[in-house]
Short mmCIF file of C-alpha atoms in Angstrom, two decimals:
data_model
loop_
_atom_site.label_atom_id
_atom_site.label_comp_id
_atom_site.label_asym_id
_atom_site.label_seq_id
_atom_site.Cartn_x
_atom_site.Cartn_y
_atom_site.Cartn_z
CA MET A 1 97.59 47.10 174.68
CA LYS A 2 100.82 48.31 173.82
CA LYS A 3 102.04 45.91 172.56
CA SER A 4 99.20 45.25 169.90
CA ILE A 5 99.92 48.65 168.61
CA HIS A 6 103.95 47.76 168.64
CA LEU A 7 103.35 45.12 166.42
CA TRP A 8 101.07 46.79 163.92
CA VAL A 9 104.24 49.30 164.10
CA PHE A 10 105.83 46.91 162.30
CA ILE A 11 103.27 44.87 159.76
CA LEU A 12 102.48 48.43 158.45
CA PRO A 13 105.07 49.85 157.17
CA VAL A 14 106.29 46.65 155.89
CA ALA A 15 102.88 46.44 154.09
CA THR A 16 103.15 49.51 152.36
CA VAL A 17 106.31 49.28 150.73
CA LEU A 18 105.63 46.20 149.71
CA ALA A 19 102.50 47.79 148.43
CA GLY A 20 105.38 50.35 146.61
CA ILE A 21 107.33 47.79 144.71
CA ALA A 22 104.09 46.21 143.24
CA LEU A 23 102.79 49.64 142.22
CA TYR A 24 106.52 49.90 140.82
CA LEU A 25 106.64 46.42 138.96
CA LEU A 26 102.90 46.67 137.48
CA TYR A 27 104.10 50.77 136.73
CA THR A 28 108.61 50.21 135.68
CA PRO A 29 108.77 53.47 133.67
CA LEU A 30 110.94 52.68 130.71
CA GLY A 31 109.11 50.18 129.37
CA ALA A 32 111.25 46.90 130.30
CA ASN A 33 115.44 46.90 130.62
CA GLU A 34 114.34 43.91 129.05
CA ASP A 35 113.29 45.59 125.76
CA ILE A 36 117.35 46.97 125.29
CA VAL A 37 119.61 44.30 123.26
CA ASP A 38 123.16 44.04 125.03
CA GLY A 39 125.63 45.08 122.11
CA LEU A 40 128.62 46.00 125.19
CA GLY A 41 132.18 45.32 123.63
CA GLN A 42 130.73 44.78 120.06
CA ALA A 43 133.05 47.65 118.10
CA ASN A 44 130.15 47.86 114.92
CA VAL A 45 126.03 46.96 115.50
CA THR A 46 123.89 47.04 112.64
CA VAL A 47 120.21 48.52 114.07
CA VAL A 48 117.63 47.96 110.18
CA LEU A 49 114.22 50.26 109.60
CA THR A 50 112.04 48.08 109.19
CA ASP A 51 108.10 48.21 108.91
CA GLU A 52 106.91 47.70 113.03
CA GLY A 53 110.12 50.28 113.10
CA PHE A 54 113.96 50.72 114.57
CA VAL A 55 115.37 47.10 115.26
CA PRO A 56 116.68 47.10 118.04
CA GLN A 57 114.79 49.72 119.26
CA HIS A 58 116.67 49.76 122.91
CA ILE A 59 120.16 49.23 121.79
CA ARG A 60 123.42 49.35 124.29
CA ILE A 61 126.49 50.20 123.00
CA THR A 62 130.41 51.08 124.41
CA LYS A 63 131.40 54.18 123.64
CA GLY A 64 133.85 54.36 120.04
CA THR A 65 130.84 51.13 118.92
CA THR A 66 129.61 52.74 115.19
CA VAL A 67 126.35 51.67 114.35
CA THR A 68 125.34 51.21 110.95
CA PHE A 69 121.71 52.03 109.63
CA THR A 70 119.95 49.88 107.16
CA THR A 71 116.12 49.61 106.38
CA THR A 72 114.24 47.26 105.15
CA ARG A 73 111.15 49.50 103.60
CA GLU A 74 111.03 50.87 100.70
CA ASN A 75 111.03 53.96 101.30
CA ALA A 76 114.32 56.06 102.85
CA PHE A 77 114.74 56.76 105.51
CA TRP A 78 117.37 59.43 107.77
CA PRO A 79 117.82 58.78 111.33
CA ALA A 80 118.99 61.93 113.06
CA SER A 81 119.07 62.83 117.29
CA ASN A 82 115.60 64.23 118.76
CA PRO A 83 114.57 66.35 118.68
CA HIS A 84 112.66 66.86 115.49
CA PRO A 85 113.69 68.96 113.21
CA SER A 86 116.14 70.44 114.84
CA HIS A 87 118.01 67.01 115.78
CA PHE A 88 120.79 69.82 118.53
CA ILE A 89 120.79 67.43 121.56
CA TYR A 90 123.47 64.91 119.46
CA GLU A 91 124.51 67.02 116.51
CA GLY A 92 126.74 64.92 114.71
CA PHE A 93 124.26 61.84 114.64
CA ASP A 94 122.59 62.86 111.49
CA PRO A 95 123.63 62.06 108.14
CA LYS A 96 121.60 65.85 107.14
CA GLU A 97 120.14 63.71 103.73
CA PRO A 98 118.01 61.23 103.43
CA VAL A 99 119.76 57.45 103.32
CA GLU A 100 118.37 55.55 100.48
CA PRO A 101 116.82 51.64 100.45
CA GLY A 102 119.42 49.75 99.95
CA ASP A 103 122.18 51.99 101.21
CA SER A 104 123.17 52.60 104.84
CA TRP A 105 124.81 55.42 107.21
CA SER A 106 127.50 54.61 109.83
CA TYR A 107 127.70 56.96 113.18
CA THR A 108 131.07 56.13 115.53
CA PHE A 109 129.52 57.48 119.17
CA GLU A 110 131.24 58.38 120.92
CA ARG A 111 129.59 60.55 123.22
CA VAL A 112 128.28 58.81 126.63
CA GLY A 113 124.97 58.91 127.94
CA VAL A 114 121.14 57.32 126.67
CA TRP A 115 120.93 59.04 122.97
CA ALA A 116 117.32 58.86 121.51
CA TYR A 117 116.70 59.51 117.87
CA HIS A 118 113.88 59.08 115.06
CA ASP A 119 113.49 58.67 111.49
CA HIS A 120 113.55 62.11 109.89
CA ILE A 121 110.83 61.46 107.13
CA ARG A 122 108.63 59.67 109.30
CA SER A 123 109.47 60.60 112.75
CA TYR A 124 106.75 58.69 114.95
CA PHE A 125 109.37 55.60 114.44
CA ILE A 126 112.03 56.11 117.25
CA GLY A 127 114.50 53.99 119.04
CA VAL A 128 117.07 54.89 121.70
CA ILE A 129 120.68 54.19 122.07
CA TYR A 130 122.29 53.26 125.67
CA VAL A 131 126.38 54.80 125.11
CA GLU A 132 128.17 52.83 127.99
CA PRO A 133 131.55 54.41 129.49
CA GLU A 134 134.44 51.99 128.39
CA MET B 1 102.58 61.79 175.06
CA ARG B 2 104.45 62.22 171.12
CA TYR B 3 103.34 58.79 171.00
CA ARG B 4 99.41 59.19 171.98
CA PHE B 5 99.04 60.77 167.52
CA VAL B 6 99.79 57.29 166.83
CA TYR B 7 98.71 55.33 170.22
CA MET B 8 95.33 56.80 169.13
CA SER B 9 95.47 56.03 165.44
CA LEU B 10 96.56 52.72 165.80
CA LYS B 11 93.62 51.89 168.45
CA PRO B 12 90.48 50.76 165.98
CA LEU B 13 93.02 48.66 164.12
CA ALA B 14 92.81 46.16 167.91
CA LEU B 15 88.54 46.23 166.03
CA LEU B 16 90.73 42.88 163.88
CA PRO B 17 90.71 39.59 164.66
CA ALA B 18 92.99 38.43 167.47
CA SER B 19 94.64 36.00 165.24
CA TRP B 20 98.23 38.32 163.49
CA THR B 21 98.40 36.76 160.23
CA LEU B 22 94.98 37.26 159.03
CA ARG B 23 95.97 40.75 160.64
CA ALA B 24 98.29 41.21 157.88
CA LEU B 25 96.73 39.50 155.89
CA ILE B 26 94.88 41.93 155.68
CA VAL B 27 96.30 44.39 155.56
CA VAL B 28 98.70 43.77 152.65
CA ALA B 29 95.67 42.98 150.84
CA LEU B 30 93.96 46.64 151.44
CA ALA B 31 97.11 47.76 150.65
CA VAL B 32 96.99 45.27 147.32
CA SER B 33 94.10 46.19 147.05
CA ALA B 34 94.30 50.23 146.26
CA VAL B 35 97.81 49.45 143.80
CA ILE B 36 95.31 47.75 142.14
CA PHE B 37 93.12 50.34 142.38
CA ILE B 38 96.08 52.97 141.42
CA TYR B 39 96.78 51.01 138.40
CA PHE B 40 93.49 49.74 136.52
CA VAL B 41 90.45 51.31 138.46
CA SER B 42 92.20 55.61 138.54
CA PRO B 43 94.35 56.13 134.70
CA ASP B 44 94.46 59.55 136.44
CA MET B 45 95.94 58.09 139.38
CA ARG B 46 98.58 56.39 137.08
CA ALA B 47 99.21 58.01 134.45
CA VAL B 48 101.17 60.28 137.49
CA ALA B 49 102.56 58.23 139.35
CA GLY B 50 104.40 56.84 135.84
CA LEU B 51 104.62 59.99 135.60
CA ARG B 52 106.65 60.13 139.14
CA LEU B 53 108.59 57.39 138.69
CA CYS B 54 110.38 59.03 135.49
CA GLY B 55 111.38 61.64 138.13
CA VAL B 56 113.64 59.08 139.43
CA LEU B 57 115.69 59.32 136.50
CA SER B 58 119.23 60.46 135.66
CA LYS B 59 119.55 61.05 132.44
CA HIS B 60 117.95 63.11 130.40
CA SER B 61 117.40 61.48 128.04
CA GLN B 62 115.80 58.72 129.99
CA GLN B 63 113.66 61.40 131.55
CA VAL B 64 111.76 62.16 128.08
CA GLU B 65 111.89 59.22 126.38
CA CYS B 66 110.50 57.29 130.00
CA VAL B 67 107.32 60.91 130.06
CA TYR B 68 106.56 59.24 125.90
CA LYS B 69 106.70 56.07 126.67
CA VAL B 70 104.47 56.59 129.90
CA ILE B 71 102.01 58.99 127.36
CA GLN B 72 101.98 56.33 124.99
CA LYS B 73 101.25 53.08 127.96
CA GLU B 74 97.99 55.10 128.47
CA LEU B 75 97.15 55.67 124.16
CA HIS B 76 97.28 51.68 124.03
CA ARG B 77 95.27 51.68 127.05
CA GLY B 78 92.60 54.22 126.89
CA GLY B 79 93.22 56.01 123.25
CA LEU B 80 93.82 59.98 122.74
CA ALA B 81 92.13 61.71 125.68
CA PRO B 82 94.14 59.52 128.47
CA ALA B 83 97.26 60.40 127.12
CA VAL B 84 96.41 64.06 125.95
CA ALA B 85 95.45 63.97 129.66
CA THR B 86 98.76 62.52 130.53
CA PHE B 87 101.00 64.75 128.30
CA SER B 88 99.44 67.85 129.90
CA ARG B 89 100.30 66.58 132.95
CA ALA B 90 104.01 66.44 131.80
CA ASN B 91 103.61 69.15 130.21
CA THR B 92 103.16 70.09 134.16
CA MET B 93 105.57 68.21 135.84
CA TYR B 94 108.16 68.14 133.14
CA ARG B 95 108.01 71.38 131.37
CA ASN B 96 111.51 72.05 131.85
CA THR B 97 112.42 68.45 130.10
CA LEU B 98 110.61 68.27 126.90
CA ASP B 99 113.71 69.99 125.24
CA VAL B 100 110.62 71.68 123.35
CA ASP B 101 107.96 74.23 123.31
CA CYS B 102 103.99 72.80 124.20
CA HIS B 103 103.31 72.48 120.33
CA ALA B 104 106.63 69.91 119.38
CA ALA B 105 105.84 68.33 121.77
CA ILE B 106 102.76 67.22 121.41
CA HIS B 107 103.12 66.81 118.34
CA ARG B 108 105.24 63.34 119.35
CA VAL B 109 101.87 61.96 120.64
CA GLY B 110 100.24 63.10 117.42
CA ASP B 111 102.68 61.48 115.65
CA MET B 112 102.20 58.07 117.80
CA ALA B 113 98.83 58.08 118.13
CA TYR B 114 98.90 58.69 114.65
CA TYR B 115 101.70 55.61 113.86
CA ASP B 116 99.80 53.20 117.01
CA LEU B 117 96.21 53.59 116.03
CA LEU B 118 95.02 54.87 113.04
CA THR B 119 97.41 52.27 110.67
CA ASN B 120 96.19 49.97 112.72
CA ASP B 121 92.37 50.73 112.86
CA PRO B 122 91.66 53.83 110.18
CA ASP B 123 88.07 54.32 110.94
CA LEU B 124 88.47 57.44 112.30
CA SER B 125 84.50 57.36 113.96
CA HIS B 126 86.89 55.35 117.11
CA TYR B 127 88.53 57.22 118.20
CA ASP B 128 87.88 59.56 120.87
CA PHE B 129 88.94 63.44 120.21
CA THR B 130 88.50 66.03 123.20
CA PRO B 131 88.95 69.24 123.93
CA GLN B 132 91.76 68.36 125.02
CA THR B 133 93.75 67.81 122.04
CA THR B 134 93.85 70.31 120.54
CA MET B 135 95.79 71.74 123.20
CA CYS B 136 98.83 73.36 122.99
CA GLY B 137 97.84 75.58 119.06
CA GLU B 138 96.79 72.18 117.87
CA GLY B 139 100.01 70.57 117.33
CA PHE B 140 98.48 67.13 118.55
CA TYR B 141 96.27 67.04 114.72
CA HIS B 142 100.17 69.02 113.22
CA GLY B 143 101.80 65.37 113.99
CA PHE B 144 98.81 63.69 113.58
CA PHE B 145 97.14 64.16 110.03
CA GLU B 146 100.64 65.31 108.61
CA HIS B 147 102.34 61.57 108.45
CA LEU B 148 98.44 60.67 107.78
CA ILE B 149 98.60 62.05 103.60
CA GLN B 150 102.90 61.68 104.28
CA ASP B 151 101.44 58.37 103.41
CA ASP B 152 98.34 59.24 100.56
CA PRO B 153 98.29 62.48 99.23
CA ARG B 154 95.69 62.20 97.73
CA PRO B 155 93.82 64.95 97.34
CA GLU B 156 90.11 62.61 98.60
CA ARG B 157 91.45 61.41 101.34
CA ILE B 158 92.65 64.71 102.50
CA LEU B 159 88.74 65.64 101.63
CA ALA B 160 87.59 62.79 103.77
CA THR B 161 89.74 63.24 106.87
CA CYS B 162 88.96 67.42 107.04
CA ASN B 163 85.69 67.25 106.23
CA TYR B 164 85.67 64.25 109.16
CA PHE B 165 86.10 66.95 111.38
CA LYS B 166 84.53 69.40 109.21
CA HIS B 167 81.07 68.15 109.63
CA ALA B 168 81.47 67.14 112.77
CA GLU B 169 78.45 68.97 115.48
CA SER B 170 80.84 70.45 117.71
CA ALA B 171 82.37 73.79 117.19
CA TYR B 172 86.15 71.91 118.63
CA MET B 173 86.09 69.83 116.10
CA ASN B 174 85.06 72.34 113.62
CA LYS B 175 88.24 73.91 114.32
CA ILE B 176 90.19 70.89 114.30
CA SER B 177 89.00 71.02 110.52
CA ILE B 178 91.30 74.28 110.07
CA THR B 179 94.12 72.12 110.97
CA CYS B 180 93.58 69.55 109.11
CA PHE B 181 93.18 71.31 105.94
CA HIS B 182 96.98 72.66 106.92
CA ALA B 183 98.62 70.36 107.97
CA ALA B 184 97.50 67.57 104.55
CA GLY B 185 99.96 70.65 102.98
CA HIS B 186 103.03 69.47 105.41
CA GLY B 187 102.26 65.47 104.61
CA LEU B 188 102.24 66.92 101.17
CA ILE B 189 105.13 68.25 100.81
CA ARG B 190 106.53 66.03 102.96
CA ALA B 191 105.36 63.09 100.66
CA ASN B 192 107.19 64.92 97.30
CA ALA B 193 110.10 64.90 98.95
CA GLU B 194 110.66 62.08 99.02
CA GLN B 195 110.20 61.31 95.27
CA VAL B 196 112.72 64.85 93.87
CA PRO B 197 115.79 63.57 93.18
CA ARG B 198 118.75 64.42 94.16
CA ALA B 199 119.78 66.37 91.25
CA LEU B 200 116.84 68.77 92.23
CA TRP B 201 117.75 69.73 95.69
CA GLY B 202 117.64 72.99 96.34
CA ASN B 203 115.22 73.81 93.61
CA PRO B 204 112.81 75.12 95.17
CA ALA B 205 110.25 74.80 92.49
CA SER B 206 110.65 70.41 93.18
CA PHE B 207 109.07 70.48 96.33
CA VAL B 208 105.82 73.53 96.74
CA ASP B 209 104.97 73.82 93.56
CA PRO B 210 103.52 70.61 93.44
CA ALA B 211 102.28 69.81 96.75
CA LEU B 212 100.35 73.03 95.60
CA ARG B 213 99.16 71.46 92.58
CA VAL B 214 97.86 68.80 95.20
CA CYS B 215 95.79 71.24 97.51
CA ASP B 216 94.63 73.16 94.09
CA LEU B 217 93.02 69.89 93.47
CA ILE B 218 91.01 69.28 96.35
CA GLU B 219 87.38 69.53 95.25
CA GLY B 220 84.64 71.02 97.11
CA VAL B 221 86.92 73.31 99.60
CA THR B 222 87.23 77.11 100.75
CA ALA B 223 89.28 79.54 100.06
CA ASN B 224 90.14 79.75 103.28
CA GLU B 225 91.38 75.85 103.24
CA LEU B 226 92.54 76.21 100.01
CA VAL B 227 94.82 78.74 101.42
CA LEU B 228 95.36 76.06 105.45
CA CYS B 229 96.12 73.43 102.85
CA LYS B 230 99.61 76.00 100.72
CA THR B 231 100.99 77.38 104.15
CA GLY B 232 100.53 74.15 105.12
CA VAL B 233 103.14 73.05 102.34
CA MET B 234 105.44 76.98 103.37
CA SER B 235 105.61 76.01 106.70
CA ILE B 236 107.41 72.83 105.67
CA PHE B 237 109.28 75.05 102.64
CA ILE B 238 110.58 77.45 105.36
CA GLN B 239 111.57 74.53 107.71
CA MET B 240 113.39 73.03 105.37
CA ASN B 241 115.65 75.48 104.72
CA SER B 242 116.15 76.01 108.34
CA PHE B 243 117.73 73.16 108.50
CA GLU B 244 119.36 72.69 105.67
CA ASN B 245 117.30 69.83 104.69
CA TYR B 246 117.49 68.51 100.18
CA GLY B 247 119.93 70.76 99.55
CA PHE B 248 119.04 73.43 100.60
CA SER B 249 120.91 76.56 102.67
CA ARG B 250 120.68 78.24 105.81
CA LYS B 251 118.33 81.30 105.43
CA SER B 252 115.92 82.95 107.21
CA SER B 253 111.79 82.80 106.92
CA PHE B 254 111.75 85.29 105.48
CA ASP B 255 114.09 85.13 102.80
CA THR B 256 112.89 82.26 102.58
CA CYS B 257 110.03 83.30 100.78
CA ASP B 258 111.88 85.71 98.77
CA MET B 259 113.16 82.78 96.61
CA LEU B 260 110.07 82.09 95.62
CA VAL B 261 108.46 83.15 92.40
CA SER B 262 105.70 86.09 93.36
CA SER B 263 102.16 84.44 93.18
CA GLN B 264 103.81 82.29 96.26
CA ARG B 265 105.04 84.16 98.37
CA GLU B 266 102.66 86.22 99.57
CA THR B 267 100.94 82.77 100.78
CA CYS B 268 105.04 82.36 102.41
CA TYR B 269 104.89 85.64 104.39
CA ARG B 270 101.49 84.17 106.01
CA MET B 271 103.43 81.87 107.65
CA ALA B 272 107.62 83.25 107.51
CA ALA B 273 105.22 86.44 110.06
CA LEU B 274 103.50 83.12 112.54
CA MET B 275 106.72 81.26 113.06
CA VAL B 276 109.26 83.91 113.78
CA SER B 277 106.83 85.34 115.69
CA GLN B 278 105.58 82.04 117.40
CA ARG B 279 109.65 80.71 117.86
CA ASP B 280 110.64 84.63 119.29
CA ASP B 281 107.00 84.63 121.29
CA ASP B 282 107.04 88.47 120.54
CA TYR B 283 106.08 90.64 117.40
CA LYS B 284 109.29 92.45 116.41
CA ARG B 285 111.80 90.61 114.61
CA ALA B 286 108.26 89.99 112.21
CA TRP B 287 107.05 93.45 111.43
CA SER B 288 111.10 95.00 111.42
CA THR B 289 110.77 92.80 108.64
CA CYS B 290 107.49 93.24 107.14
CA SER B 291 107.15 96.70 107.43
CA SER B 292 109.19 97.26 104.49
CA ALA B 293 107.90 95.08 102.37
CA ALA B 294 104.71 94.95 99.97
CA PRO B 295 101.82 95.92 100.90
CA VAL B 296 100.06 92.44 100.06
CA LEU B 297 102.84 91.11 102.14
CA ARG B 298 102.54 93.39 104.99
CA ARG B 299 99.17 92.75 104.78
CA ALA B 300 99.67 88.62 105.21
CA CYS B 301 101.75 89.55 108.29
CA ILE B 302 99.69 91.29 110.27
CA ALA B 303 96.71 88.79 109.20
CA TYR B 304 99.32 85.69 111.20
CA ILE B 305 101.53 87.66 113.66
CA PRO B 306 98.95 87.73 115.69
CA ILE B 307 98.74 83.39 115.50
CA GLY B 308 101.87 83.12 115.45
CA LEU B 309 101.82 85.29 119.63
CA PHE B 310 98.98 83.09 120.53
CA THR B 311 100.02 79.18 119.00
CA ASN B 312 101.24 78.61 122.13
CA GLY B 313 98.54 79.35 124.30
CA ILE B 314 96.49 82.88 125.07
CA HIS B 315 97.91 84.19 128.08
CA PRO B 316 98.49 88.21 129.78
CA ARG B 317 101.66 88.54 127.73
CA SER B 318 100.60 87.34 124.09
CA TYR B 319 98.03 89.00 124.34
CA GLN B 320 99.84 92.49 125.82
CA SER B 321 101.69 92.09 122.87
CA ALA B 322 99.51 91.88 120.29
CA LEU B 323 98.36 94.73 121.59
CA ASP B 324 101.77 95.92 121.21
CA PHE B 325 102.45 94.72 118.00
CA CYS B 326 99.29 96.78 116.70
CA SER B 327 99.90 99.82 118.01
CA ALA B 328 103.63 99.44 116.20
CA VAL B 329 100.77 99.17 113.06
CA ALA B 330 99.33 101.94 113.91
CA THR B 331 102.27 104.33 114.01
CA THR B 332 103.84 103.00 110.77
CA HIS B 333 100.97 102.28 108.43
CA ALA B 334 96.81 104.51 110.29
CA GLU B 335 95.15 101.71 107.82
CA GLN B 336 95.32 99.11 108.40
CA LYS B 337 95.12 99.60 112.39
CA ARG B 338 91.84 98.36 112.63
CA PHE B 339 92.41 95.35 110.01
CA CYS B 340 95.24 94.56 113.66
CA TYR B 341 92.85 94.98 115.59
CA GLU B 342 90.06 92.70 113.75
CA LYS B 343 92.98 90.50 113.08
CA VAL B 344 93.60 89.99 116.80
CA GLY B 345 90.82 89.17 117.80
CA GLN B 346 90.28 85.68 115.03
CA ALA B 347 93.45 84.79 116.15
CA LEU B 348 90.98 84.79 119.84
CA ILE B 349 88.17 83.13 118.77
CA ALA B 350 90.75 80.92 116.31
CA GLN B 351 93.66 79.76 119.74
CA TYR B 352 92.60 77.12 121.97
CA ARG B 353 92.28 79.09 125.53
CA ASP B 354 93.34 79.17 128.38
CA PRO B 355 89.64 79.15 130.70
CA LEU B 356 91.70 80.42 134.22
CA TYR B 357 92.91 83.40 131.57
CA THR B 358 89.76 85.84 129.64
CA PRO B 359 91.02 88.41 128.01
CA ASP B 360 90.41 91.70 129.61
CA CYS B 361 88.97 94.06 126.26
CA ASP B 362 89.61 97.01 127.47
CA LEU B 363 93.25 96.59 127.13
CA PHE B 364 91.31 97.74 123.10
CA PRO B 365 91.58 100.87 122.11
CA GLU B 366 88.06 101.95 122.77
CA GLU B 367 87.20 102.94 119.13
CA TYR B 368 87.83 99.05 118.44
CA ARG B 369 86.40 97.63 121.99
CA ASP B 370 83.63 95.54 120.53
CA ILE B 371 85.66 93.45 117.73
CA CYS B 372 87.11 91.96 121.27
CA THR B 373 84.35 92.06 123.50
CA SER B 374 82.18 90.19 120.14
CA SER B 375 85.78 87.75 120.26
CA THR B 376 85.11 86.12 124.24
CA ARG B 377 82.39 86.17 124.17
#
């Protein structure tokens, strides 16, 4: 009997760990890392606001990279740091005025971190820029 | 002896089939079944599990985005009710992480619901607008209706949308219609702002007047609903000044109102009083300006400061603050005392109530206690 108990003491933790891994994989918190486009090492990258939102919505860049924002929509847009409407988390990440269709706005990210942003005019358009150290 | 408890706990497992392979498979199957139960059958447990996983992320912004991702997943799986329920949990679990107050935080959920759901299926009858969606001063609906009307700023659309809630059977749905008319005003000035040429940036009339005109064109609305639409316009106008958008320079809320023509100021002062008292979670700064304003503007402040105090929920502190406000009004403007207590009573009815807290009517002055008792019945 004691030998049987020792075997269960081994099986149950293994089963628990497997269950935990399954739960984590089923519910990965950030919607899966495969959504983050790799822009590491590039001096310039472009993010386009389409009718489906910012493309790419998640992008990883190196500190010092310049991101150029444009739009294919007919409306002006205004990419700016969260939160809406104060934009205080990353104060420079804000063109301070709308960007018209056909125009663009560029910003060089000098701060390492994870920077969520939105379209100040239509705040349901959101994106995240991951800035890695050089 | 210390292992006896473990031994006794595991003893029933000896009843399982003799084959160890089979026993192992059964245990793993039970574990996986538990995971499937959590994931598919119990949305609440699934959401909590997802929210807890956000806590392992190291970066603040990642945690915030993770929380909203979990909410979005529940929105897509189950609709408004589980999404807002998840937000309610997140607001408790990550209260100091979400960067903004409850009203602004759930505003983003309203944004999400409009874009992810309503743009694909505009039939309001397909959505479950639960009482919980009104939490945090109806912040959800500020986002939801604001963008709906911004994308379609016709008076007919405003009327059809808001009447859907106004003519619903339940009282909380009727209350949502109040927010609908107000948030429609948000959408109108935002829609108009996109049309204002750069040469007119900084000109209040260019932003405010066209939006107010649309409010006037909504047919069949009550006087109060018209005021709601116009206060919605003023709310965003004040915000534009506060954040120096569209060529406006940073001004206090009341100074922003003073830029307008006199016929528009009273509506603007209502929102300024609400926004300042809400932001401060206190009446003092708003009242210090209002108490010396013209009588019609002062009266607007008295009506709206209690609403601002209760926007983030009615709790002992906000309730006491509202009563203290009326005491302050009584000190300098005794003729407005009853009016103030009446407005506190109306605000108690109008704002979302925390069922765990019932205002103590004994704190009202005896001569006005009937106002409280009728409000909280």
